[in-house]
């Protein structure tokens, strides 16, 4: 069983989505909220492709025989660039001083898509840092609302510590404590939720910048290569 | 003599504004008030930048600070990177970092001093010194130096390249790296990296010697003018090693008076607040530091290469120490206060940096992996380092949740604020008083500023071409005359 992605035949197993089959076959489709260990979410829209002529998120589109998927077209790449620029300008992303720089998926996808500026007017939202947990820093300035921490905490850690609240532009990450402070939750340093944040919103304290430039995830190779050939 | 800081009767005086003089990570301007006979009544160097780092670092996690604050500067980010790291070493309880970490930081720092000094002298100041302050602007720039003095220009480029390589290898990037972290460093260097730098050392040491010879030659050729230009007597301040040696990475605070007598010595960095006070004046965003014991009027001081070389007892590397002694001999044992002598001192420090780098590269500790230290947490950290342009103080308060609650930065340009103001007043008295404004005159004022701090020479932007607008207004503020240099950009 195969479908085509930009003219390439992509084999797939029943139940796989387009992005899963594409990545398994060594073809990168940019994405942020998709994570192989969790149910597809379809919220960031960065994996949008043209599927049989209609735009669709490839992480939620089941692979099926004969699908014609277009990913690296100028039109689709432009949509992705816009989406990533929206994310950069809706939050406070200061890459030069961010400890996740070089390991950040948002930054890496930005580079992959040729994003050189935020383009849109930055909103500069006021989002205080929550440092109340002794070992974990929550900096929602960088949160892109991918809900990976929400899913990891609920599905793997069984704690449901994180959730999204509000709607539209007011949507934001909250934690499950009456005080609203991370330090009053049951978050433990062994929780899966700490390791899935694609940006620098949930961080282990006192470890920033310990990995030197040159050895960070995306220093040597772009995310398109790292994702499909992680072992290299 | 009139201090020229404040005109007694400003009403009715003509105002000349040199704006922007250029920038120290921002912009400054010089204003001059003249009477009808063009007699000078007031001269001020205003720093009109507002950076705000002290405020927006508040509320951020402390481990972000060494990387964030280095963005203050594009020329000497390593100085901020290391001063912050040194302060935060205390917060993480690393009272002593590992030998490998300290030597790697020193290597990074002396690489930075070397490249910054080369940049300042060869790229920014040598056009004035080689061609003359009044030389046609068409040749008085780094391209002119390349054409007329290709060997000197090449020396500047290659020295800077070497220093930048030292920084790249130790910090990960030539500009704004991440090598130093609170408690140590994040990498050692490899034998291949060490060998790469060692291979460049013979040339670097030779070029450093040639730089000193060039400055000494220039001084010899224009001795009276060099010694008098913008010269103002003041106290001197720097850190020195505990035995009195020159040390640009670590030490205790020492200050001398204008005659060279030691005022204070052995002051621990954490006590800087008892030693130094800062004065605020309504016409500048930059504060005016002074020694508290002497008061604002008499307690101001110079920092930077000229202060350091005369504040220390000796330089702990042989070739630079010989050069220091030769420099001191020309003044007959007197303290040198001439701004142009900064260039000579800077070239001696460049040689010293090359010698220190050579010593460090020969040390096997650089290759070891014992990178981090820690200990009981503290809430306060003060880090002082000698940046290329002078003493740099970083002070942080960190709360129990790891967030910075207070930050105080006193950078070298700030220490030199009063000295630079006095220098341009002296230049205005000597060259402007009663005369017609010319481009060459404006450059005299810039030459005096440049001697203190190349960041004011627009080091990261209009290299060698300070954009200047001079406006002559009458007493009502109406524009009488306007001159623009670098007209394509500013007109």
Coordinates of N, CA, C and O in Angstrom, one line a residue, chain A residues 137-201:
Chain A
X137 N 11.2 25.0 36.0 CA 10.8 26.4 35.6 C 9.8 26.3 34.6 O 9.9 25.6 33.6
X138 N 8.7 27.1 34.8 CA 7.6 27.2 33.8 C 7.7 28.6 33.2 O 7.3 29.6 33.9
X139 N 8.1 28.7 32.0 CA 8.2 30.0 31.3 C 7.2 30.0 30.2 O 7.6 29.7 29.0
X140 N 6.0 30.4 30.4 CA 5.0 30.4 29.3 C 5.1 31.5 28.3 O 4.4 31.5 27.3
X141 N 6.2 32.3 28.5 CA 6.5 33.3 27.4 C 6.8 32.5 26.1 O 6.6 33.0 25.0
X142 N 7.2 31.3 26.2 CA 7.7 30.5 25.1 C 6.7 29.4 24.7 O 6.9 28.7 23.8
X143 N 5.6 29.3 25.4 CA 4.6 28.2 25.2 C 3.9 28.4 23.8 O 3.5 29.5 23.5
X144 N 3.8 27.4 23.0 CA 3.2 27.5 21.7 C 1.8 26.7 21.7 O 1.3 26.4 20.7
X145 N 1.4 26.3 22.9 CA 0.1 25.7 23.1 C -0.1 24.4 22.3 O -1.1 24.0 21.8
X146 N 1.0 23.6 22.2 CA 1.0 22.3 21.5 C 0.3 21.2 22.3 O -0.1 20.2 21.7
X147 N 0.2 21.4 23.6 CA -0.5 20.5 24.5 C 0.3 19.2 24.6 O -0.3 18.2 25.1
X148 N 1.5 19.1 24.3 CA 2.3 17.9 24.5 C 2.5 17.6 26.0 O 2.4 16.5 26.4
X149 N 2.7 18.7 26.8 CA 2.8 18.5 28.2 C 1.5 18.0 28.8 O 1.4 17.2 29.7
X150 N 0.4 18.6 28.2 CA -0.9 18.2 28.7 C -1.2 16.7 28.5 O -1.6 16.0 29.3
X151 N -0.8 16.3 27.2 CA -1.0 14.9 26.9 C -0.1 14.0 27.7 O -0.5 12.9 28.2
X152 N 1.1 14.4 27.8 CA 2.1 13.5 28.5 C 1.7 13.4 30.0 O 1.7 12.3 30.6
X153 N 1.3 14.5 30.6 CA 0.9 14.4 32.0 C -0.3 13.6 32.2 O -0.4 12.8 33.2
X154 N -1.3 13.7 31.3 CA -2.5 12.9 31.5 C -2.4 11.5 31.1 O -2.8 10.6 31.8
X155 N -1.7 11.3 29.9 CA -1.7 9.9 29.3 C -0.6 9.0 29.9 O -0.7 7.8 30.0
X156 N 0.5 9.6 30.2 CA 1.7 8.8 30.7 C 1.9 8.9 32.2 O 2.0 8.0 32.9
X157 N 1.9 10.2 32.7 CA 2.2 10.4 34.1 C 0.9 10.2 34.9 O 1.1 10.0 36.2
X158 N -0.2 10.2 34.3 CA -1.5 10.0 35.1 C -1.8 11.1 36.1 O -2.3 10.8 37.1
X159 N -1.3 12.3 35.8 CA -1.5 13.4 36.8 C -2.3 14.6 36.3 O -2.9 15.3 37.1
X160 N -2.4 14.7 35.0 CA -3.2 15.9 34.5 C -2.8 17.2 35.1 O -3.6 18.0 35.6
X161 N -1.5 17.4 35.2 CA -1.0 18.7 35.8 C -1.2 19.9 34.9 O -1.4 21.0 35.4
X162 N -1.1 19.7 33.6 CA -1.2 20.8 32.7 C -2.6 20.8 31.9 O -3.1 19.7 31.7
X163 N -3.0 22.0 31.6 CA -4.2 22.1 30.7 C -4.2 23.5 30.0 O -3.4 24.4 30.4
X164 N -5.0 23.6 29.0 CA -5.1 24.9 28.4 C -6.4 25.6 28.9 O -7.4 24.9 29.1
X165 N -6.4 26.8 29.0 CA -7.5 27.6 29.5 C -7.7 28.8 28.6 O -6.8 29.3 28.0
X166 N -9.0 29.3 28.5 CA -9.2 30.5 27.7 C -9.5 30.0 26.2 O -9.3 28.9 25.8
X167 N -9.8 31.0 25.4 CA -10.1 30.7 24.0 C -9.4 31.8 23.1 O -9.1 32.9 23.6
X168 N -9.1 31.4 21.9 CA -8.5 32.3 20.9 C -7.2 32.9 21.4 O -6.4 32.1 22.0
X169 N -7.1 34.2 21.3 CA -5.8 34.8 21.6 C -5.5 34.8 23.1 O -4.4 35.0 23.6
X170 N -6.6 34.5 23.9 CA -6.4 34.5 25.4 C -6.0 33.1 25.9 O -5.8 32.9 27.1
X171 N -6.0 32.1 25.0 CA -5.7 30.8 25.4 C -4.3 30.7 26.1 O -3.3 31.3 25.6
X172 N -4.2 30.0 27.2 CA -2.9 29.9 27.8 C -2.8 28.6 28.6 O -3.8 28.0 28.9
X173 N -1.6 28.3 29.0 CA -1.3 27.1 29.8 C -1.6 27.3 31.3 O -1.1 28.4 31.8
X174 N -2.3 26.4 31.9 CA -2.5 26.5 33.4 C -2.0 25.2 34.0 O -1.8 24.2 33.3
X175 N -1.8 25.3 35.3 CA -1.5 24.1 36.0 C -2.5 23.7 37.1 O -3.3 24.6 37.5
X176 N -2.6 22.5 37.4 CA -3.6 21.9 38.3 C -3.3 22.1 39.7 O -2.9 21.2 40.4
X177 N -3.4 23.3 40.2 CA -3.2 23.7 41.6 C -4.1 24.8 42.0 O -4.3 25.7 41.1
X178 N -4.7 24.8 43.1 CA -5.6 25.9 43.5 C -4.9 27.3 43.5 O -5.5 28.3 43.1
X179 N -3.6 27.3 43.8 CA -2.9 28.5 43.8 C -2.5 28.9 42.4 O -2.1 30.1 42.1
X180 N -2.6 28.0 41.4 CA -2.1 28.3 40.1 C -0.6 28.2 39.9 O -0.1 28.6 38.9
X181 N 0.1 27.8 40.9 CA 1.5 27.7 40.9 C 2.0 26.3 40.7 O 1.5 25.3 41.3
X182 N 3.0 26.1 39.9 CA 3.6 24.8 39.6 C 4.1 24.1 40.8 O 4.0 22.9 41.0
X183 N 4.6 24.9 41.7 CA 5.2 24.3 43.0 C 4.2 23.7 43.8 O 4.5 22.9 44.7
X184 N 2.9 24.0 43.6 CA 1.8 23.3 44.4 C 1.2 22.2 43.7 O 0.2 21.7 44.1
X185 N 1.8 21.7 42.6 CA 1.3 20.5 41.9 C 2.1 19.3 42.3 O 3.1 19.4 43.0
X186 N 1.8 18.2 41.8 CA 2.5 16.9 42.1 C 3.6 16.7 41.0 O 4.0 15.5 40.9
X187 N 3.9 17.6 40.2 CA 4.9 17.4 39.2 C 6.2 16.9 39.8 O 6.8 17.5 40.8
X188 N 6.7 15.8 39.2 CA 8.0 15.2 39.7 C 9.0 15.3 38.6 O 8.7 15.4 37.4
X189 N 10.3 15.3 38.9 CA 11.3 15.5 37.9 C 11.4 14.3 37.0 O 12.1 14.3 35.9
X190 N 10.8 13.2 37.3 CA 10.8 12.0 36.5 C 9.6 12.0 35.5 O 9.4 11.1 34.7
X191 N 8.7 13.0 35.6 CA 7.5 13.0 34.8 C 7.9 13.1 33.3 O 8.8 13.9 32.9
X192 N 7.1 12.4 32.5 CA 7.3 12.5 31.0 C 7.0 14.0 30.5 O 7.6 14.4 29.6
X193 N 6.1 14.6 31.2 CA 5.7 16.0 30.8 C 6.9 16.9 30.8 O 6.9 17.9 30.0
X194 N 8.0 16.6 31.5 CA 9.1 17.5 31.5 C 10.0 17.4 30.2 O 10.8 18.3 29.9
X195 N 9.8 16.3 29.5 CA 10.7 16.0 28.4 C 10.1 16.1 27.1 O 10.7 15.8 26.1
X196 N 8.9 16.6 27.0 CA 8.2 16.7 25.7 C 8.0 18.1 25.1 O 7.6 18.3 24.0
X197 N 8.3 19.1 26.0 CA 8.1 20.5 25.5 C 9.0 20.7 24.3 O 10.2 20.6 24.4
X198 N 8.5 21.1 23.2 CA 9.3 21.3 22.0 C 10.0 22.7 22.0 O 10.9 22.9 21.2
X199 N 9.7 23.5 23.0 CA 10.3 24.8 23.1 C 10.9 25.0 24.5 O 11.3 23.9 25.1
X200 N 11.1 26.2 25.0 CA 11.7 26.3 26.3 C 10.7 26.7 27.3 O 11.1 27.6 28.2
X201 N 9.5 26.2 27.3 CA 8.5 26.6 28.3 C 8.6 25.8 29.6 O 8.4 26.4 30.7

